[in-house]
């Protein structure tokens, strides 16, 4: 089966990591306790989330330290703790001992995580962090762009996983630009294959959505389907568009919709009617 000239094979669907940051964003807008990201995580697990993902940012703009403690105490599926490579965060991770950690770049002014981690440029620091977190029993992933140099550096730094940044693909998808979308899809697949060839487990995430998010605009495939169909993708991490979708259909249904989209894309490839 081919799509955009790319050979696709049928494999199990990727696991779905549900990022609950934006439940906390909504809570923090009024400064109280509602909606509670822990309650959302409990519901997400009941609805089929394989992993609960959260990003404890330096400025605590959404998830807070107490949320992390409560999630660790209550959630029985793996937690994926996203954090910057700082001493403060590494210490908090060592105290929390989540199953998974994803190291991300972080700039205070950014609206969301804008680029990938520069593993090449801060190699020693990232390598030390990987060793420190592995010693704490955490499976470490590095959030990087689909750049062979960064992928090579991630493998050399000792990370067992990489999460490739789907932001550029997602932007091309939102803008409905077929040329850039194809370029980004090919870049992503080449990156996934390269990483896979080095023995890394490969994840993907950022900006992924369902076609319904594009409003009245017609999309042949959702960005989630485009990425989920790539056979090297073992995990998808999705937040903003999933929580956005839940405003219209409820969180349980939103998770079911994203899971179904990923499973369908993986099992049937993209040889199907528009999403
Ligand atoms: N993966 C990583 C490493 C992220 O930092 C984020 C955003 O917090 C996501 C995935 C999810 O991105 P989005 O909220 O756009 O789905």
PDB file of C-alpha atoms and ligand atoms in Angstrom, residues 19 21-22 53 55 57 62 82 102-104 112-113 143 163 204-208 237-242, ligand 1:
ATOM      1  CA  UNK A  19      -1.626  15.031  27.478  1.00  0.00           C
ATOM      2  CA  UNK A  21      -1.933  19.968  30.467  1.00  0.00           C
ATOM      3  CA  UNK A  22      -4.834  21.913  29.039  1.00  0.00           C
ATOM      4  CA  UNK A  53       1.390  12.710  29.633  1.00  0.00           C
ATOM      5  CA  UNK A  55       4.527  18.825  31.116  1.00  0.00           C
ATOM      6  CA  UNK A  57       6.855  23.763  33.043  1.00  0.00           C
ATOM      7  CA  UNK A  62      -0.625  24.520  33.770  1.00  0.00           C
ATOM      8  CA  UNK A  82       7.740  15.992  30.137  1.00  0.00           C
ATOM      9  CA  UNK A 102      10.379  13.037  27.847  1.00  0.00           C
ATOM     10  CA  UNK A 103      13.055  15.738  27.885  1.00  0.00           C
ATOM     11  CA  UNK A 104      11.972  18.832  25.995  1.00  0.00           C
ATOM     12  CA  UNK A 112       3.952  25.793  23.534  1.00  0.00           C
ATOM     13  CA  UNK A 113       7.083  23.680  22.962  1.00  0.00           C
ATOM     14  CA  UNK A 143      11.808  15.314  21.968  1.00  0.00           C
ATOM     15  CA  UNK A 163       9.767  11.552  20.166  1.00  0.00           C
ATOM     16  CA  UNK A 204       5.646  11.251  17.608  1.00  0.00           C
ATOM     17  CA  UNK A 205       3.630  14.213  18.768  1.00  0.00           C
ATOM     18  CA  UNK A 206       2.710  17.879  18.721  1.00  0.00           C
ATOM     19  CA  UNK A 207      -0.155  19.671  17.014  1.00  0.00           C
ATOM     20  CA  UNK A 208      -1.921  16.506  15.829  1.00  0.00           C
ATOM     21  CA  UNK A 237       1.344  12.031  22.383  1.00  0.00           C
ATOM     22  CA  UNK A 238      -1.611  14.318  21.849  1.00  0.00           C
ATOM     23  CA  UNK A 239      -2.975  17.136  23.982  1.00  0.00           C
ATOM     24  CA  UNK A 240      -4.396  20.379  22.711  1.00  0.00           C
ATOM     25  CA  UNK A 241      -6.595  19.124  19.866  1.00  0.00           C
ATOM     26  CA  UNK A 242      -7.818  16.180  21.937  1.00  0.00           C
TER      27      UNK A 242
HETATM   28  N1  LIG B   1       4.806  15.946  22.836  1.00  0.00           N
HETATM   29  C1  LIG B   1       5.540  16.864  23.485  1.00  0.00           C
HETATM   30  C2  LIG B   1       6.960  16.527  23.810  1.00  0.00           C
HETATM   31  C3  LIG B   1       4.985  18.103  23.862  1.00  0.00           C
HETATM   32  O1  LIG B   1       5.753  19.002  24.504  1.00  0.00           O
HETATM   33  C4  LIG B   1       3.640  18.353  23.568  1.00  0.00           C
HETATM   34  C5  LIG B   1       3.017  19.644  23.995  1.00  0.00           C
HETATM   35  O2  LIG B   1       3.055  19.756  25.372  1.00  0.00           O
HETATM   36  C6  LIG B   1       2.903  17.358  22.921  1.00  0.00           C
HETATM   37  C7  LIG B   1       3.519  16.174  22.532  1.00  0.00           C
HETATM   38  C8  LIG B   1       1.444  17.515  22.601  1.00  0.00           C
HETATM   39  O3  LIG B   1       1.245  18.565  21.721  1.00  0.00           O
HETATM   40  P1  LIG B   1      -0.234  19.069  21.460  1.00  0.00           P
HETATM   41  O4  LIG B   1      -0.725  19.632  22.755  1.00  0.00           O
HETATM   42  O5  LIG B   1      -0.051  20.099  20.402  1.00  0.00           O
HETATM   43  O6  LIG B   1      -1.018  17.874  21.010  1.00  0.00           O
END
